[in-house]
Coordinates of C-alpha atoms in Angstrom, one line a residue:
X1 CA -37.0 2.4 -8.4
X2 CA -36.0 3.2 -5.2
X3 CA -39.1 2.5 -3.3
X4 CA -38.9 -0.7 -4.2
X5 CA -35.1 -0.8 -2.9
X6 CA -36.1 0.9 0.3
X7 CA -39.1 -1.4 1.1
X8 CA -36.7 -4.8 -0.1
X9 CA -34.0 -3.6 2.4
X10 CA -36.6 -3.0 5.1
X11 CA -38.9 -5.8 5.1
X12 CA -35.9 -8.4 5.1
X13 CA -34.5 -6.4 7.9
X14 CA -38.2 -7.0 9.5
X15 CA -38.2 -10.5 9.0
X16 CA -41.0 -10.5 6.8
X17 CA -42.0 -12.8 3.8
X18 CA -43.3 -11.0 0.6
X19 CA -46.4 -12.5 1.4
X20 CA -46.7 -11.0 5.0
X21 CA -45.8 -7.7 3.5
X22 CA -48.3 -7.8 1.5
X23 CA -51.4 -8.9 3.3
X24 CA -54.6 -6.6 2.7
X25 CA -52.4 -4.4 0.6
X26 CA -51.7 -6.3 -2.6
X27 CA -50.2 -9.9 -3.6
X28 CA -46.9 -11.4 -2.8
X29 CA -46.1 -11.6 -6.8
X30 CA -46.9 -7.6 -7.1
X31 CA -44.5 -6.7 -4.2
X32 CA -41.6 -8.6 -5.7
X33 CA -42.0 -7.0 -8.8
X34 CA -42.4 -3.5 -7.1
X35 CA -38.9 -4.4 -5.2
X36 CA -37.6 -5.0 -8.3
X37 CA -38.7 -2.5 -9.7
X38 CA -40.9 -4.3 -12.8
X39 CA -44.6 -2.5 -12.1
X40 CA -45.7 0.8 -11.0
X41 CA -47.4 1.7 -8.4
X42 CA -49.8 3.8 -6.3
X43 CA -48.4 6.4 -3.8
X44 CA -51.0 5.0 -1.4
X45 CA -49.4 1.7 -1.7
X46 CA -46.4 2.7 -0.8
X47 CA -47.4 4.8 2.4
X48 CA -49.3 1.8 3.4
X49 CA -46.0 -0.8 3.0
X50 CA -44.0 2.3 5.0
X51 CA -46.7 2.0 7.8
X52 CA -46.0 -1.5 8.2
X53 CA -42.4 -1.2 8.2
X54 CA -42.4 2.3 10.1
X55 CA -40.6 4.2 7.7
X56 CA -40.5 7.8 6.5
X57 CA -40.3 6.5 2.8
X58 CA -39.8 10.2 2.0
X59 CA -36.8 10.6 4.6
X60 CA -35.1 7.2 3.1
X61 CA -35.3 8.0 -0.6
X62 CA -33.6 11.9 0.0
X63 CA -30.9 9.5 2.2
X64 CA -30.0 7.1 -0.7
X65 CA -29.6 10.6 -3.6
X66 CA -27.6 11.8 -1.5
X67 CA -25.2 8.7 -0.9
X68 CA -23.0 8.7 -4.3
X69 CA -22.3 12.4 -3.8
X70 CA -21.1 11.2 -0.3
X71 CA -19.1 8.4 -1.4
X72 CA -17.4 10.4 -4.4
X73 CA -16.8 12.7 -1.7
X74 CA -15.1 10.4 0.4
X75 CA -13.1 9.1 -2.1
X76 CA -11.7 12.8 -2.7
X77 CA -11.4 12.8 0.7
X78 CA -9.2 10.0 1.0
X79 CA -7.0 10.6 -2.3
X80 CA -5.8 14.1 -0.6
X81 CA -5.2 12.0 2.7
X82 CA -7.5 14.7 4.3
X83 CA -8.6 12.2 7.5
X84 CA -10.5 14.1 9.8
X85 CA -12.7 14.8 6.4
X86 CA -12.4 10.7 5.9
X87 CA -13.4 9.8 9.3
X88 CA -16.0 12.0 9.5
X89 CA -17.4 10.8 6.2
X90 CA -17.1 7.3 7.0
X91 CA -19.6 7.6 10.2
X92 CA -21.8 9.7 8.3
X93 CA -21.8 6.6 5.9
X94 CA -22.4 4.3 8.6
X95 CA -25.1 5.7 9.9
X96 CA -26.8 4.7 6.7
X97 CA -27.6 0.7 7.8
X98 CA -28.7 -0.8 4.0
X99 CA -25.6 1.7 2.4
X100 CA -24.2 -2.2 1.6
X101 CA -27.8 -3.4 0.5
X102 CA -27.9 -1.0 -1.8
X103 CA -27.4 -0.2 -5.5
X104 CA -24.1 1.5 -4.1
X105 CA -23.3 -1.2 -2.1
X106 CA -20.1 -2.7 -4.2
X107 CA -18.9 1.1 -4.8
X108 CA -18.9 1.7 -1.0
X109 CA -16.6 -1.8 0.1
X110 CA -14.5 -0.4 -2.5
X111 CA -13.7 2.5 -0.9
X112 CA -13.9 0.9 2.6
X113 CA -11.3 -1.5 1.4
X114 CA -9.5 1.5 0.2
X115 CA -9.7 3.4 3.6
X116 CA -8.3 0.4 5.6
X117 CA -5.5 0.3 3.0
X118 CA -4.5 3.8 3.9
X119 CA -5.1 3.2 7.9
X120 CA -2.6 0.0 7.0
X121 CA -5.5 -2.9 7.7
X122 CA -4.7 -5.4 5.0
X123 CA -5.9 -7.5 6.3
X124 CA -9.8 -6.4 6.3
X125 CA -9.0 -4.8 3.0
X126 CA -8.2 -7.8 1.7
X127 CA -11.3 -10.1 2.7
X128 CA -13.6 -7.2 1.5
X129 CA -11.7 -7.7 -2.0
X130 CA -12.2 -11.4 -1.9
X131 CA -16.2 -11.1 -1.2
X132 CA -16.4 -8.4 -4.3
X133 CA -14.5 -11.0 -6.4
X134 CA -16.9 -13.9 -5.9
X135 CA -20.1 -12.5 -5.2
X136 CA -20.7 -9.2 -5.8
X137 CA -23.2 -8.4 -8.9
X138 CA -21.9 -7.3 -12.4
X139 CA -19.6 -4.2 -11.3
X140 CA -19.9 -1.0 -13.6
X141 CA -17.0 0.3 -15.6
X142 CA -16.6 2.7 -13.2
X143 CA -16.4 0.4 -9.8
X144 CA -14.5 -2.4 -12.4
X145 CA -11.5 0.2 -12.7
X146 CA -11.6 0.9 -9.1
X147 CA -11.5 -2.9 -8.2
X148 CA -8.3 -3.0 -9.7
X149 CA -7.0 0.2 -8.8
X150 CA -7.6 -0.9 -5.1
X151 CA -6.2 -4.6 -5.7
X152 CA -3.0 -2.9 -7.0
X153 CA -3.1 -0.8 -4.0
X154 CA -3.2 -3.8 -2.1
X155 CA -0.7 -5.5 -3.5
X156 CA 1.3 -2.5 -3.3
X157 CA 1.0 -1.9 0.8
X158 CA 2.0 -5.1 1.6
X159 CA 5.6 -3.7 3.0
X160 CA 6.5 -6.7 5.4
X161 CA 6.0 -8.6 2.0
X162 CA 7.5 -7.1 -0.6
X163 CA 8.4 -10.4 -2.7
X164 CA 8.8 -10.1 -6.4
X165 CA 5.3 -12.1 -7.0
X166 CA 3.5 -9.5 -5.1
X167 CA 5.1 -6.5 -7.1
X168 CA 4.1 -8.3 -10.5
X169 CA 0.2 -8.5 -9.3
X170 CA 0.7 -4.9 -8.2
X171 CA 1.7 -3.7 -11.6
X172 CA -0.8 -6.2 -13.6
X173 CA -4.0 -5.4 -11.6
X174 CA -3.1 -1.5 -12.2
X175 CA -2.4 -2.1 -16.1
X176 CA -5.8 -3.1 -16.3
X177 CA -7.2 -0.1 -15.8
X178 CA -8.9 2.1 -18.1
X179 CA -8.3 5.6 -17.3
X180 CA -10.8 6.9 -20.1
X181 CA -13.7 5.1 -17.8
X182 CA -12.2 5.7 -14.7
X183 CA -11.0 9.3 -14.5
X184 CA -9.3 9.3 -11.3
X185 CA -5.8 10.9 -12.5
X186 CA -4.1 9.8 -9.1
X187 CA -4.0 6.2 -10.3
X188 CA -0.8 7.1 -12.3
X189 CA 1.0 8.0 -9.0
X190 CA 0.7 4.0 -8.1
X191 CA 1.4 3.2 -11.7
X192 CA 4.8 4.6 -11.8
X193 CA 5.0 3.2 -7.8
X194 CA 4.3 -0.4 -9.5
X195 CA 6.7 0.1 -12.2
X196 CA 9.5 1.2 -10.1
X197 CA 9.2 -1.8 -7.7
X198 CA 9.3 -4.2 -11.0
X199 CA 12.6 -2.0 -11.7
X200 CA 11.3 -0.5 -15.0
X201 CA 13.0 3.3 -14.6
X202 CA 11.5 4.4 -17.6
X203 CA 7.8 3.6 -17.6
X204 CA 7.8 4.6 -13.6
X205 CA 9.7 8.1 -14.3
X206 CA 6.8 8.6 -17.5
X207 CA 4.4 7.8 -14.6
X208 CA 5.5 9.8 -11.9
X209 CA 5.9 12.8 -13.8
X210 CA 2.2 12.5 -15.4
X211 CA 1.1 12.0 -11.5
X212 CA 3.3 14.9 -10.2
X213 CA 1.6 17.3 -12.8
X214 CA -1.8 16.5 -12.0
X215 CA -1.7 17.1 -8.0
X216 CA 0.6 20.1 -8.7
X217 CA -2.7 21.5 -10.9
X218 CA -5.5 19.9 -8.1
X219 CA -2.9 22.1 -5.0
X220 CA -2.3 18.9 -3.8
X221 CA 0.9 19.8 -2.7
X222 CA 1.7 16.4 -0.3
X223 CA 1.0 14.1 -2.9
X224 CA 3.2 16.2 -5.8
X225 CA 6.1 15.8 -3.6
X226 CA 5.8 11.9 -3.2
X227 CA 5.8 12.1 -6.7
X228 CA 8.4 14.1 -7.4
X229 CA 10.6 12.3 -4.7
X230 CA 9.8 9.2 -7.3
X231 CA 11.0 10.5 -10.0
X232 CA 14.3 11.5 -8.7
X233 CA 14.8 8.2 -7.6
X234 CA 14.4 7.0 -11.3
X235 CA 17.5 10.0 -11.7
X236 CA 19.5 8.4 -9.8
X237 CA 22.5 6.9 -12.2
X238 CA 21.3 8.5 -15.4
X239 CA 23.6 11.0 -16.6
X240 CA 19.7 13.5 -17.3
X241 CA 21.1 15.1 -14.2
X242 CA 24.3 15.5 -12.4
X243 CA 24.5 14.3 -9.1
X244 CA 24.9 17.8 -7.2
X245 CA 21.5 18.7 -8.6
X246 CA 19.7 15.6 -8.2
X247 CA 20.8 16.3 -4.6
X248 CA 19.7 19.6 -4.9
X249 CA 16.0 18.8 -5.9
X250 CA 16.0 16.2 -2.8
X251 CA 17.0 19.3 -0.6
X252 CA 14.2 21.5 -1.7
X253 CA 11.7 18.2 -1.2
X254 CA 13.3 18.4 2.4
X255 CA 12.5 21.7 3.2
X256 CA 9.1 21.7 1.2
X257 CA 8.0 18.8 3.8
X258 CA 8.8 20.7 6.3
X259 CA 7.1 24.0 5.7
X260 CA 4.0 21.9 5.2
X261 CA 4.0 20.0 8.2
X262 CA 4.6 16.5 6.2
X263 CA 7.4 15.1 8.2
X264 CA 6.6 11.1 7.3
X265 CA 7.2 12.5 4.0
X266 CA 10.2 14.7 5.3
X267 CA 11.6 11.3 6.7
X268 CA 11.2 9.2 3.9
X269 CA 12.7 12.0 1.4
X270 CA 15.9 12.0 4.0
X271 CA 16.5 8.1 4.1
X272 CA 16.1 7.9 -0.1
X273 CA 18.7 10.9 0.1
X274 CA 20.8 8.9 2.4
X275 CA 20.4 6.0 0.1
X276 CA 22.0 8.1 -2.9
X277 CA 24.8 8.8 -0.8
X278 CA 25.1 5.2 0.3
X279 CA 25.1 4.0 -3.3
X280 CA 28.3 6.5 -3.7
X281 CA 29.7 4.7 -0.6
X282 CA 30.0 7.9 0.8
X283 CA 29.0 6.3 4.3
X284 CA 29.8 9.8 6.3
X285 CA 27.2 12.3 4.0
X286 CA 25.0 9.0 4.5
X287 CA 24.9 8.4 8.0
X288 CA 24.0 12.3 8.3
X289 CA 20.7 11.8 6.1
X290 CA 19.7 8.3 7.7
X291 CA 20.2 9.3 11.3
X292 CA 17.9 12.4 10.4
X293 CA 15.2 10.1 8.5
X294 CA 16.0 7.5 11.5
X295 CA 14.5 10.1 14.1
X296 CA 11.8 11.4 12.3
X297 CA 10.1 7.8 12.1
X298 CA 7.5 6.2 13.8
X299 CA 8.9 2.8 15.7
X300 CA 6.1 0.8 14.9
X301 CA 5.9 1.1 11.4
X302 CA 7.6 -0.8 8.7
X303 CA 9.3 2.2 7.1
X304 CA 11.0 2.5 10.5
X305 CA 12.3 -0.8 10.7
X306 CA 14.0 -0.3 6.9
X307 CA 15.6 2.9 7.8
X308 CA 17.0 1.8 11.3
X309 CA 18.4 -1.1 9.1
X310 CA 19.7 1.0 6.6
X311 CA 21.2 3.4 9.0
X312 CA 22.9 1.0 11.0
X313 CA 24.3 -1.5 8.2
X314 CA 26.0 2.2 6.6
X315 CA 27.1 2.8 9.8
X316 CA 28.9 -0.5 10.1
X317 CA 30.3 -0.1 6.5
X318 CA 31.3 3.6 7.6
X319 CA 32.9 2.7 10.9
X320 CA 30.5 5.5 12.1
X321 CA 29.4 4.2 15.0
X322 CA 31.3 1.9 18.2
X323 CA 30.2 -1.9 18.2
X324 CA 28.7 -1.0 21.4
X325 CA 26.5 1.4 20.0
X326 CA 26.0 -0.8 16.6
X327 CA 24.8 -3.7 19.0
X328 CA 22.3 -1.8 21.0
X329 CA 20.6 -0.3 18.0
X330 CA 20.6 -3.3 15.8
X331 CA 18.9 -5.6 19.0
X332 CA 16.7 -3.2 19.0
X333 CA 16.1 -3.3 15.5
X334 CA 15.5 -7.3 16.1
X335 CA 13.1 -6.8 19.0
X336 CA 10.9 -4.4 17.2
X337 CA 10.5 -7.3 14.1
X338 CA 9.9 -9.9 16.4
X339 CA 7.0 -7.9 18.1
X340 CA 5.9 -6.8 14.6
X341 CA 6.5 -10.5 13.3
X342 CA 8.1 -9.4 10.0
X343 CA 10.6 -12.4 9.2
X344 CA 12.6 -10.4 6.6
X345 CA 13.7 -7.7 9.2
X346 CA 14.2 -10.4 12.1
X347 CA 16.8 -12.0 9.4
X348 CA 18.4 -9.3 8.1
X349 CA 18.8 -7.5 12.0
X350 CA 20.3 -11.1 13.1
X351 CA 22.9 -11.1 10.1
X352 CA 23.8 -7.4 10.8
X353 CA 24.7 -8.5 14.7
X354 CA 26.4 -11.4 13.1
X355 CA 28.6 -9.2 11.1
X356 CA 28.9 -6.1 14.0
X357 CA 30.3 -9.3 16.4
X358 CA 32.7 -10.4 13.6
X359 CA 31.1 -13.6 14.4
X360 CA 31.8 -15.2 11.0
X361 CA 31.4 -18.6 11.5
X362 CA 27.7 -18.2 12.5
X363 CA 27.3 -15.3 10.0
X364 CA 27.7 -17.9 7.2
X365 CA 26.3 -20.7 8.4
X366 CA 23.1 -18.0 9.6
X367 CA 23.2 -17.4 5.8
X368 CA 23.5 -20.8 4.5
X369 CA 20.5 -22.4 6.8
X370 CA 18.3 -19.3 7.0
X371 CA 18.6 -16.4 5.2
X372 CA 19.1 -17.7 1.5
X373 CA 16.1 -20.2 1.5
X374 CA 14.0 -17.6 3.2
X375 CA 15.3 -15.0 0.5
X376 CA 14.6 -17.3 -2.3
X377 CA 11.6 -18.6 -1.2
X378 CA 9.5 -15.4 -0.7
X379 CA 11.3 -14.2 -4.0
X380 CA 13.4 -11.1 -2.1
X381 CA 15.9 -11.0 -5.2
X382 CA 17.9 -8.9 -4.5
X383 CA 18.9 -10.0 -0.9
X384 CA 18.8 -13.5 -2.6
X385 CA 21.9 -12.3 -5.0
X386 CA 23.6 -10.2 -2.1
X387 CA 24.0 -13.0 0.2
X388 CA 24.3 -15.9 -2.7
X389 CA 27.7 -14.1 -3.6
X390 CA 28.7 -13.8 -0.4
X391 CA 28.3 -16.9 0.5
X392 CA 29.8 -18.6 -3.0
X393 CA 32.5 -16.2 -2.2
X394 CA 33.1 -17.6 1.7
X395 CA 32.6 -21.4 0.3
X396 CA 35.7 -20.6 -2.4
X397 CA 37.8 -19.0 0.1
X398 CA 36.9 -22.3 2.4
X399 CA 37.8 -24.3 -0.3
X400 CA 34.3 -26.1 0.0
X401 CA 33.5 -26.1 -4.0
X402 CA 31.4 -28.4 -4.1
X403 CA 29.2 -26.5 -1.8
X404 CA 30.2 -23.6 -3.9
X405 CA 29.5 -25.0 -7.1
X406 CA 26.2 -25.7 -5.8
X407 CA 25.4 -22.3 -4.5
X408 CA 26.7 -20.6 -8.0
X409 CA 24.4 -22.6 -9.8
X410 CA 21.7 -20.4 -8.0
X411 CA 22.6 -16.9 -9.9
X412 CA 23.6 -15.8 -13.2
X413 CA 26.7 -13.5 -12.6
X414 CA 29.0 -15.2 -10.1
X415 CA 32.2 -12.8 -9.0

């Protein structure tokens, strides 16, 4: 009953013992079975525990209805990215001092978890998963689904570490859940995004489109283009679509962002564009769509780091740029990982110098000491392969075989 809740929540908060609650009212045994809820009780009773406590025991129980209609609200709120709506919720929400104490308490570091996922805090979002993990009380089926809907999430918005391992507890904690229970049709959106960082094409194209249709019929117009924009990806290579009209539908997510004002999305549509073209080694069409996607980005983000990178190692490829130019850019590209302590980028920006200074010797040697072990260790496979070959290729040419004997060993397919 929620009296009993209420009166719990406050007397701990009051520093009271059961006992001392209780005194001229009724025994210590009767109000912990009221707080839990076990016994009935007399209205009187509970105006004199709220006198003692000085509480408006009315006031408090028309609070707590009306807090899972708030949180389901703020969990719209925060699936449509709507964030004045979100912060506004969320201090509404605060204001409500035993919201954790209470039978809504798991549901509520849920979504707070979830809400410093999408303000990029993984940090708290994390250590609020941990604590529902061990201690929280037996979740519903409901809060179950969204505990691994958030933990995929998690997994998922770990961009400075994007190693295999974390992509494979992504997709696992999002497999398990059950969309019957859980209802929330946006899941599928992170789905598909799980399966297409684990490179299955198939199963994340199946899941994109499922996710595109449902925020296409819920107007949530933002979200449908992310969608989209992941299922062309899956396009890309297939022979489903031609390649002038895969471009095509990239152009018309272009200029969809930017009638709606969505120009991270606008920018993140232009560097995947600029990838396509990359991927064709068409390093002129390229550079035009990364220098774009390059501009619209914020410099302290992640995605920003990736697309300067991307930018500037086509441009090198392209001869699109002068080494003067390729060497500014690329220390700045260095300076910004250092400050955002991402070891991937720090590596990858020091190889690209490397390469822009035609300084070989260090470029292999960079490769051989750091970047290899550092790709193999955090499971980056790709890079791993990229740079293996290279540097089997640079140990043949060297005539070091034992050395590349010894790399080769490390990959399947060997050029």
């Amino acid at each position: 009953m929620l009296e009993g809740e209420i009166i719990k929540y406050y007397r701990k908060k009051a520093g009271l013992t059961q006992e001392q609650l209780g005194i001229d009212i009724c025994t210590a045994t009767h109000v912990s079975r009221i707080e839990r809820g076990e016994t009935s009780y007399s209205a009187e009773m509970i105006e004199l525990f709220s006198k003692r406590l000085h509480i408006d025991i009315e006031k408090e129980i028309s609070v707590i209805q009306n807090i899972e209609k708030k949180l389901h609200k703020w969990h719209t709120s925060i699936i449509l990215e709507r964030i004045k709506e979100v912060e506004k919720i969320k201090k509404e929400l605060d204001s409500i001092s035993y919201i954790s104490a209470s039978n809504y308490g798991t549901f509520y570091q849920l979504l707070l978890a979830r809400y410093y996922i999408l303000h990029k805090d993984t940090e708290k979002a994390y250590s609020i998963l941990l604590c529902i993990q061990k201690d929280a009380p037996p979740l519903s089926s409901y809060e179950s689904n969204l505990l691994h809907h958030v933990t995929g999430l998690y997994y998922l918005s770990q961009y400075n570490r994007l190693e295999n391992e974390n992509r494979q507890k992504a997709l696992e904690e999002l497999k398990n859940v059950n969309i019957e229970q859980y209802g929330n049709l946006e899941y599928y959106y992170h789905l598909g995004l799980a399966y297409h960082w684990t490179q299955s094409k198939v199963m994340a194209y199946f899941y994109a489109e499922k996710a595109f249709r449902h925020f296409k019929e819920t107007n949530n117009y933002a979200r449908a283009i992310l969608a989209e924009s992941l299922m062309l990806v899956q396009l890309e290579g297939s022979t489903q679509l031609d390649f002038e009209d895969i471009v095509g539908k990239y152009e018309n997510l272009i200029d969809d962002s930017e009638v709606l004002g969505l120009l991270d999305k606008k920018g993140m549509i232009l560097h995947n564009l600029g990838f396509l073209y990359f991927k064709r080694q068409d390093y002129k069409s390229a550079h035009t769509f990364y220098e774009k996607a390059v501009k619209a980005g914020d410099k302290q983000s992640f995605p920003f780091l990736n697309r300067l990178y991307n930018y500037l190692d086509n441009a090198e490829e392209g001869k699109l740029l002068t080494t003067k130019s390729l060497l500014k850019h690329a220390n700045e590209g260095l300076a910004l990982s250092k400050k955002a302590t991402n070891d991937l980028y720090k590596i990858l920006f020091t190889l690209l110098i490397f390469r822009i200074s035609n300084d070989f010797d260090e470029y292999y040697h960079y490769i051989e000491e750091t970047a290899l072990p550092f790709f193999r260790s955090h499971h980056h496979v790709t890079h791993a392969n990229k740079y293996g070959k290279l540097l089997y290729n640079y140990f043949v040419e060297m005539k070091h075989y034992e050395k590349a004997v010894e790399t080769g060993d490390m990959f399947i397919n060997v050029p």
